[in-house]
Short mmCIF file of C-alpha atoms and ligand atoms in Angstrom, two decimals:
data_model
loop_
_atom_site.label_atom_id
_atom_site.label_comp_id
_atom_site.label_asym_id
_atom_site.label_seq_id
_atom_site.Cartn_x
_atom_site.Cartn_y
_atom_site.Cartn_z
CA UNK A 23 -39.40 46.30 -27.01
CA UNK A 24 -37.57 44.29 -24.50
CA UNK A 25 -35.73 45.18 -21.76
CA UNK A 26 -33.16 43.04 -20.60
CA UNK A 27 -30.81 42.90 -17.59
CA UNK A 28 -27.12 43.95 -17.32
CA UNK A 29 -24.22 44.38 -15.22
CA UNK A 30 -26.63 46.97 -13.46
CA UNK A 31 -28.25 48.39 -15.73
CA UNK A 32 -31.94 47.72 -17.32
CA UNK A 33 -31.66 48.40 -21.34
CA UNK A 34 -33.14 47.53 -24.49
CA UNK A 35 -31.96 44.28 -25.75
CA UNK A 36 -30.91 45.61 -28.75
CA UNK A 37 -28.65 48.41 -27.30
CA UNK A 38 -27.23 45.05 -24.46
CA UNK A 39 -23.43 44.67 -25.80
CA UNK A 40 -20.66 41.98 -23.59
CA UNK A 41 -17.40 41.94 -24.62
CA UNK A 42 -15.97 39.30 -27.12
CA UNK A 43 -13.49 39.05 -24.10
CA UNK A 44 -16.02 37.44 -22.21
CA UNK A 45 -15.36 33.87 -20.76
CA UNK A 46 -18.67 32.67 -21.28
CA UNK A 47 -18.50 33.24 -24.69
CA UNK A 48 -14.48 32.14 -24.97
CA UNK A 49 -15.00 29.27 -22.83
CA UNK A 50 -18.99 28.68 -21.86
CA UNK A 51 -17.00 29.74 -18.35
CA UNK A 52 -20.97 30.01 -16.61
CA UNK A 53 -23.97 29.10 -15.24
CA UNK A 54 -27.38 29.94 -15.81
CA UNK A 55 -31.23 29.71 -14.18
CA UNK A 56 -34.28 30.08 -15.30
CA UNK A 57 -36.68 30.68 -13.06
CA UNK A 58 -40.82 30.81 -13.58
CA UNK A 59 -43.27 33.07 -12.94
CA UNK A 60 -46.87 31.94 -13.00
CA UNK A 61 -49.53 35.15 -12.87
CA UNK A 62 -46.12 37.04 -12.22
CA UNK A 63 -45.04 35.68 -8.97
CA UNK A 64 -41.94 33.85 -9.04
CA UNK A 65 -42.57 30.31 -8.08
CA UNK A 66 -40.17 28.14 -5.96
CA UNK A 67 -37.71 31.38 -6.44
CA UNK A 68 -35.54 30.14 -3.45
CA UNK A 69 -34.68 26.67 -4.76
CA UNK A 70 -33.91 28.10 -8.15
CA UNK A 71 -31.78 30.80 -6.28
CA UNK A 72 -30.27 28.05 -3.90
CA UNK A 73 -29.02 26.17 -7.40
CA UNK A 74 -27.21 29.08 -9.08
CA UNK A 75 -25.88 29.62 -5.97
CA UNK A 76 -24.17 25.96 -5.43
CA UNK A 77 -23.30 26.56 -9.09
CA UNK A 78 -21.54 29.91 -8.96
CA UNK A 79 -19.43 27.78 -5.97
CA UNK A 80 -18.61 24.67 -7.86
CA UNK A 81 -17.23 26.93 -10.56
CA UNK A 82 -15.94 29.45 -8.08
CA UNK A 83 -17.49 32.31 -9.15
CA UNK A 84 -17.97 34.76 -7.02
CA UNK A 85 -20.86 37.20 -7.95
CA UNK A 86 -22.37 38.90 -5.63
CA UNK A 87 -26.01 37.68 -5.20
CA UNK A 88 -27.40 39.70 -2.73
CA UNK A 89 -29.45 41.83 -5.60
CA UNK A 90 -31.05 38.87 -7.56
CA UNK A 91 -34.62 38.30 -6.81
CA UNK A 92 -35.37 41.94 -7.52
CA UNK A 93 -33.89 41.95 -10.53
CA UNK A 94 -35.87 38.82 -11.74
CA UNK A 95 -38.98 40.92 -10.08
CA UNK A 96 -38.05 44.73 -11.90
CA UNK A 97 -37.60 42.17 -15.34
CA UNK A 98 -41.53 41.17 -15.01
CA UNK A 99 -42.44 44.83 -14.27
CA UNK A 100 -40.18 46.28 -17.32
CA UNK A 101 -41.51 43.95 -19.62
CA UNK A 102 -45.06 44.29 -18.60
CA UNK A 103 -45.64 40.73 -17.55
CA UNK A 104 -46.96 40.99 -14.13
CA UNK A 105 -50.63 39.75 -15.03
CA UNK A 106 -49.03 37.29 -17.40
CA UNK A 107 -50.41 33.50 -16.87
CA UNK A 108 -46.94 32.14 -17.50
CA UNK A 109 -43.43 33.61 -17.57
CA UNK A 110 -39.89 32.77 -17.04
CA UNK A 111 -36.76 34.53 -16.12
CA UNK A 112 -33.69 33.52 -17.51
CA UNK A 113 -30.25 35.08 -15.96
CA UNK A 114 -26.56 33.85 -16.89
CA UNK A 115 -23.49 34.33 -14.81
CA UNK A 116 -20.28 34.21 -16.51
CA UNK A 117 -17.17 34.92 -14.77
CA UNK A 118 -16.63 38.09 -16.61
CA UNK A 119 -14.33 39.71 -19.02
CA UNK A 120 -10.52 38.64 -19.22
CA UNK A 121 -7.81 38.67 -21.80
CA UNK A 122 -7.87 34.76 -23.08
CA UNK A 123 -6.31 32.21 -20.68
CA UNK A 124 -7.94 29.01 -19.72
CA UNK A 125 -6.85 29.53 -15.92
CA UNK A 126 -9.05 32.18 -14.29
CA UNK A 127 -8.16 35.53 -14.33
CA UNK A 128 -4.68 36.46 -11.85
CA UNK A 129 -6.59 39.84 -11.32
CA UNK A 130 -10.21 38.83 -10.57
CA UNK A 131 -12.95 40.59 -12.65
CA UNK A 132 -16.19 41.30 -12.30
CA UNK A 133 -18.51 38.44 -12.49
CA UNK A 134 -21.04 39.21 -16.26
CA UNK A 135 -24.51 39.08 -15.05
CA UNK A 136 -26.97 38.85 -17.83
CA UNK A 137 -30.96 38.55 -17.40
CA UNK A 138 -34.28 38.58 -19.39
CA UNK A 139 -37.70 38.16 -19.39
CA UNK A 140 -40.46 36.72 -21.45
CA UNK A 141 -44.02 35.31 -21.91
CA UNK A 142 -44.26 31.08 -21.75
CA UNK A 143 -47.14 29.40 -23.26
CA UNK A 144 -47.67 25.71 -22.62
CA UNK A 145 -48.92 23.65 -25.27
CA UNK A 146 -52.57 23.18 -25.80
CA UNK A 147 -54.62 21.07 -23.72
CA UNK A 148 -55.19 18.72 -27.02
CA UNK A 149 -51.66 18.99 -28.22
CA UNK A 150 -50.89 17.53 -24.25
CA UNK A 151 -53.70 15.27 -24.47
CA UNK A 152 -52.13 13.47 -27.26
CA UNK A 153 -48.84 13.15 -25.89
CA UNK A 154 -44.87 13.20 -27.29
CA UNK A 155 -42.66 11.35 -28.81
CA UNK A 156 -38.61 10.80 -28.02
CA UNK A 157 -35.83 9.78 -29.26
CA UNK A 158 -32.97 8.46 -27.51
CA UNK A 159 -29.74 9.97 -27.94
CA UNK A 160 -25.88 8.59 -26.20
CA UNK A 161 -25.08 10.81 -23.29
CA UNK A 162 -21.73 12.68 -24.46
CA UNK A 163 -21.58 15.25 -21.59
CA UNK A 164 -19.10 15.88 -19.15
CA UNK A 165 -19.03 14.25 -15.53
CA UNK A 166 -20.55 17.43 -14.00
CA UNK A 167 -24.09 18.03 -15.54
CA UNK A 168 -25.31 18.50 -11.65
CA UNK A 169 -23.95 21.96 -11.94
CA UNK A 170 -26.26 23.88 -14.19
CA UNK A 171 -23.90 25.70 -16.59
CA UNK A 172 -23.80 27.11 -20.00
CA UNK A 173 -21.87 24.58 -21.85
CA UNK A 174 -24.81 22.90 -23.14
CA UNK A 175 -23.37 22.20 -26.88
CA UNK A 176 -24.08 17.77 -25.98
CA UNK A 177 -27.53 19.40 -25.15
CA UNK A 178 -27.98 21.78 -28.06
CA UNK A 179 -26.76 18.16 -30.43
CA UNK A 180 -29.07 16.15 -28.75
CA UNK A 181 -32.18 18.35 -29.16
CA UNK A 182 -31.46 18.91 -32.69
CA UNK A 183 -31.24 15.35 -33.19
CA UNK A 184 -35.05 15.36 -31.90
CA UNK A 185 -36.29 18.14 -34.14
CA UNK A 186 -34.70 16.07 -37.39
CA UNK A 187 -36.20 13.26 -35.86
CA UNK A 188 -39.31 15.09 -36.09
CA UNK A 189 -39.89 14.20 -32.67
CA UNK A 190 -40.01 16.52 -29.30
CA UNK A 191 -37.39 15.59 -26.83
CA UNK A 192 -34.30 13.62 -26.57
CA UNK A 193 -33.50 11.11 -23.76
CA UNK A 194 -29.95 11.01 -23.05
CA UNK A 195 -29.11 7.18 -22.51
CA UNK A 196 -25.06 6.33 -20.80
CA UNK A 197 -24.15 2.68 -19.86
CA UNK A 198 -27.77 1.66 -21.02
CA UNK A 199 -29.15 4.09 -17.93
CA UNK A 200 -31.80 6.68 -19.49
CA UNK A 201 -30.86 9.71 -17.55
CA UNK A 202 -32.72 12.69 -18.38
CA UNK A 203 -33.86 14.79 -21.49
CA UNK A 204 -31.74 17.58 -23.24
CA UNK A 205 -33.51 20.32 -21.18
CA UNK A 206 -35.73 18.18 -18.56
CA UNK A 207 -35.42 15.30 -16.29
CA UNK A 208 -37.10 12.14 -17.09
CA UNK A 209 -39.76 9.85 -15.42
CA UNK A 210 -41.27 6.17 -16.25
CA UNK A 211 -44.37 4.83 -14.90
CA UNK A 212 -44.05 0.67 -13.68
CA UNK A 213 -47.34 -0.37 -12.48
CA UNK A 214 -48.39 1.95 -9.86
CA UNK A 215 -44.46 2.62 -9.32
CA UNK A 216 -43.30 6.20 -10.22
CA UNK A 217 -39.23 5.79 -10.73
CA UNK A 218 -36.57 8.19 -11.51
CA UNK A 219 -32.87 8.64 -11.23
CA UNK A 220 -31.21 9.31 -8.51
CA UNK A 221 -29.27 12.88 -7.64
CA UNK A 222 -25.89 12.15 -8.37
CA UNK A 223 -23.18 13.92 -11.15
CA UNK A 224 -25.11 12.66 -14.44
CA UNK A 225 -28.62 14.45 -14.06
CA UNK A 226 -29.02 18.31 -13.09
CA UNK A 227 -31.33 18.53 -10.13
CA UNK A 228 -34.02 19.58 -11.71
CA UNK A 229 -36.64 21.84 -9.40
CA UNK A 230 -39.61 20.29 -11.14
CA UNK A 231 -38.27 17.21 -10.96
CA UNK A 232 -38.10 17.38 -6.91
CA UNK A 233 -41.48 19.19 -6.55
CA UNK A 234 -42.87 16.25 -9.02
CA UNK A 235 -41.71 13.63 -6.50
CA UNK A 236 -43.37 15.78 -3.77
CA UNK A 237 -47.11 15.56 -5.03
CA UNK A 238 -46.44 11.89 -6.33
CA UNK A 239 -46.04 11.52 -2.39
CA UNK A 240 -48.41 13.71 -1.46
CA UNK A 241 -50.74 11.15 -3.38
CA UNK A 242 -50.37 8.50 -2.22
CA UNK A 243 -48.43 7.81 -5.84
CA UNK A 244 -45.07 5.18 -4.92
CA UNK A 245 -41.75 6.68 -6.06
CA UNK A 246 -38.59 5.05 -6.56
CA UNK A 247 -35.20 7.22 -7.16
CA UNK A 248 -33.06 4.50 -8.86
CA UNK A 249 -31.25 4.02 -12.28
CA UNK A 250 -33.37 2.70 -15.18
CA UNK A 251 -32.35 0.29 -17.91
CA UNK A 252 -33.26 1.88 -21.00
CA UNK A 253 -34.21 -1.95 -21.92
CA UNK A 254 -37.13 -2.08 -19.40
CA UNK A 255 -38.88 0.87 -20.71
CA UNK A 256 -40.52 -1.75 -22.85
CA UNK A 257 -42.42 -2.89 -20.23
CA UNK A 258 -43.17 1.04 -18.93
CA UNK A 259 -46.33 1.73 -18.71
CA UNK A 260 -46.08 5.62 -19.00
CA UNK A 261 -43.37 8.36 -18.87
CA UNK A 262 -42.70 11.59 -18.67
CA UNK A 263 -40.68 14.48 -18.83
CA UNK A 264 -40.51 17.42 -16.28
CA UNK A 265 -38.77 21.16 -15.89
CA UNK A 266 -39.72 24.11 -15.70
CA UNK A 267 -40.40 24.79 -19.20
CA UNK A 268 -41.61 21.47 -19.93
CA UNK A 269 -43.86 20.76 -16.90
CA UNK A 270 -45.10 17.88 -16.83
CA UNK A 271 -45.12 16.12 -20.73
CA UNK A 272 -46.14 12.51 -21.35
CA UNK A 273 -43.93 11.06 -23.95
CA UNK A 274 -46.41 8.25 -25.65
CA UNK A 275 -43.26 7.15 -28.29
CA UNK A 276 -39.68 6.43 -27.18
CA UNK A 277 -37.65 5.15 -30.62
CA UNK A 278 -40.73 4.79 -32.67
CA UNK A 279 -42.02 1.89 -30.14
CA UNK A 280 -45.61 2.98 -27.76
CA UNK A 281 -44.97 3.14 -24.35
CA UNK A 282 -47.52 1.44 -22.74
CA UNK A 283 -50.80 1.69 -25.11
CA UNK A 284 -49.45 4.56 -26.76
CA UNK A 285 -51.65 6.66 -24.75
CA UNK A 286 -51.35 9.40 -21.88
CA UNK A 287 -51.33 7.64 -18.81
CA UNK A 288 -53.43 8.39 -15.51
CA UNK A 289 -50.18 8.66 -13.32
CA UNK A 290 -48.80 11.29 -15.89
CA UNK A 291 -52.35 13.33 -16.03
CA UNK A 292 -52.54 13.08 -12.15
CA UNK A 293 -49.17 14.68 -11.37
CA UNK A 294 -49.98 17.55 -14.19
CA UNK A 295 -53.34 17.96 -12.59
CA UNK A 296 -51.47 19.02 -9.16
CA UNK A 297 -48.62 20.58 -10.97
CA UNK A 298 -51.40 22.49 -12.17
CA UNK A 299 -53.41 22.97 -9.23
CA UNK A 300 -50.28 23.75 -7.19
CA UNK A 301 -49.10 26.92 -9.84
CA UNK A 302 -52.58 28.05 -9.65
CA UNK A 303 -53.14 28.07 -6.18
CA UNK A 304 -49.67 30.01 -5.93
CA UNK A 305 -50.55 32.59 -9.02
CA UNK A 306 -53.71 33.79 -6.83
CA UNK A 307 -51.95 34.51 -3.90
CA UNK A 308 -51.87 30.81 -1.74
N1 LIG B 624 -32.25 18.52 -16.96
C1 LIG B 624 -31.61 19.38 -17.78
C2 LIG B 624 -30.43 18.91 -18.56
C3 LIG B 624 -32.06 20.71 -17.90
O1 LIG B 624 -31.42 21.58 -18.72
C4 LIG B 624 -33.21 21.13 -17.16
C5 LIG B 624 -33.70 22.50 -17.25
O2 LIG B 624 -33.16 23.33 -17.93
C6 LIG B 624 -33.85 20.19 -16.34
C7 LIG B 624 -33.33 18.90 -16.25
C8 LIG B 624 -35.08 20.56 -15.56
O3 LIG B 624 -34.77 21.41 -14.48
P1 LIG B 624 -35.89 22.39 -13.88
O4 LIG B 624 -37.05 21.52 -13.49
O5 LIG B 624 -35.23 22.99 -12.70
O6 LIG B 624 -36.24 23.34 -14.95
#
């Protein structure tokens, strides 16, 4: 039985009910986080925190905030997922319940704020150890996919397209730029020479993605923030995807064609490894 978050209250998710008046589901008027747990305590909490918040500001939304981290914190209790290796919670913010009319509400209304909780499992050290395969897929999303919000149907598409594929994740490619996946940012491998795109409007700022750069540093790995052609991937010698539900995940096949030798490289294994080591040493207390 779960128990989900909202508007206040803690209830079964079967008994939850919003309104059909509700502008995130009229007009995906939102944002969202999702923020992980590992041996249930909340990892890099703040910087997830810190995003909703420049998101609820871009689409001025004002929701009061103040509450948050101990609602993610009573979700892991409620649910019984304190001793739980991995878990996530995810919390939406919509700007709340209004006769429709594209402009905001004249009245304001109270912001929707929506939250659960539930177990993650990461895939088997053998399925990892084999590593993934990608498709590409034309970036059709609007100028603002910095700002983490729930109008993710380009995302949704583009995933899909993966799955009947029968492939894992989908690389969204604009101007002949690889950007980032459906749900995770995206890495290549040149030489020694981690690269990734830069911060700007046409990748979210993923908090994996920043922490990834960090250890890379840390080291002693090269990193370059910069555009990349989707044409030199041929010559990558690894890549990877990150985010928080993703990790870190080699993708071994881009388009049918290897990267590299097809295999799991040792730039992709070494950032896991202290992905790894750095969620572990945080799950028993460091
Ligand atoms: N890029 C997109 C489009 C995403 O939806 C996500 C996560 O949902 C990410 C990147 C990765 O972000 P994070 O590492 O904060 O999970």
């Amino acid at each position: 039985m779960a128990i989900v978050y909202l508007n206040g209250d803690y209830v079964e998710a079967s008994q939850a009910r919003v309104s059909v008046d509700d502008r995130g589901f009229l007009f995906a008027d939102g944002i969202y986080e999702v923020t992980p747990a590992y041996g249930g305590r909340f990892f890099l909490m703040d910087r997830h925190i810190d995003r909703m918040l420049r998101g609820l500001c871009a689409l001025r939304i004002d929701a009061d905030t103040s509450g948050l981290t101990e609602v993610h914190e009573r979700l892991l209790v409620e649910n019984g997922l304190t001793s739980e290796p991995i878990s996530i919670v995810y919390i939406q913010i919509t700007r709340g319940v209004a006769p429709r009319t594209h402009a905001f509400p004249a009245t304001p209304v109270p912001p929707t704020v929506y939250a659960y909780a539930k177990a993650f499992h990461r895939p088997d050290p053998a399925r990892w150890g084999a590593g993934f395969e990608a498709i590409t897929v034309p970036d059709r999303r609007w100028a603002r996919v910095d700002v983490k919000t729930i109008a993710l149907l380009p995302n949704v598409l583009a995933q899909q397209a993966a799955v009947d594929a029968g492939v894992d994740d989908a690389l969204f490619v604009r101007d002949g730029i690889a950007l980032e996946g459906a749900h995770n940012n995206f890495f290549a491998v040149f030489g020694e020479t981690l690269v990734t795109h830069p911060l700007t409007n046409v990748v979210l700022p993923g908090i994996t993605r920043g922490l990834v750069i960090e250890l890379a540093r840390e080291s002693g790995i090269a990193v370059e923030v910069r555009p990349i052609q989707v044409e030199d991937l041929v010559r990558a010698d690894e890549a990877f995807f990150t985010g928080t539900t993703t990790e870190v995940r080699p993708t071994v096949r881009l388009d049918g064609r290897d990267i590299g030798d097809g295999r799991v490289g040792p730039v992709t294994r070494r950032l896991f490894d202290a992905l790894l080591e750095r969620v572990e040493r945080h799950a028993s207390g460091g």
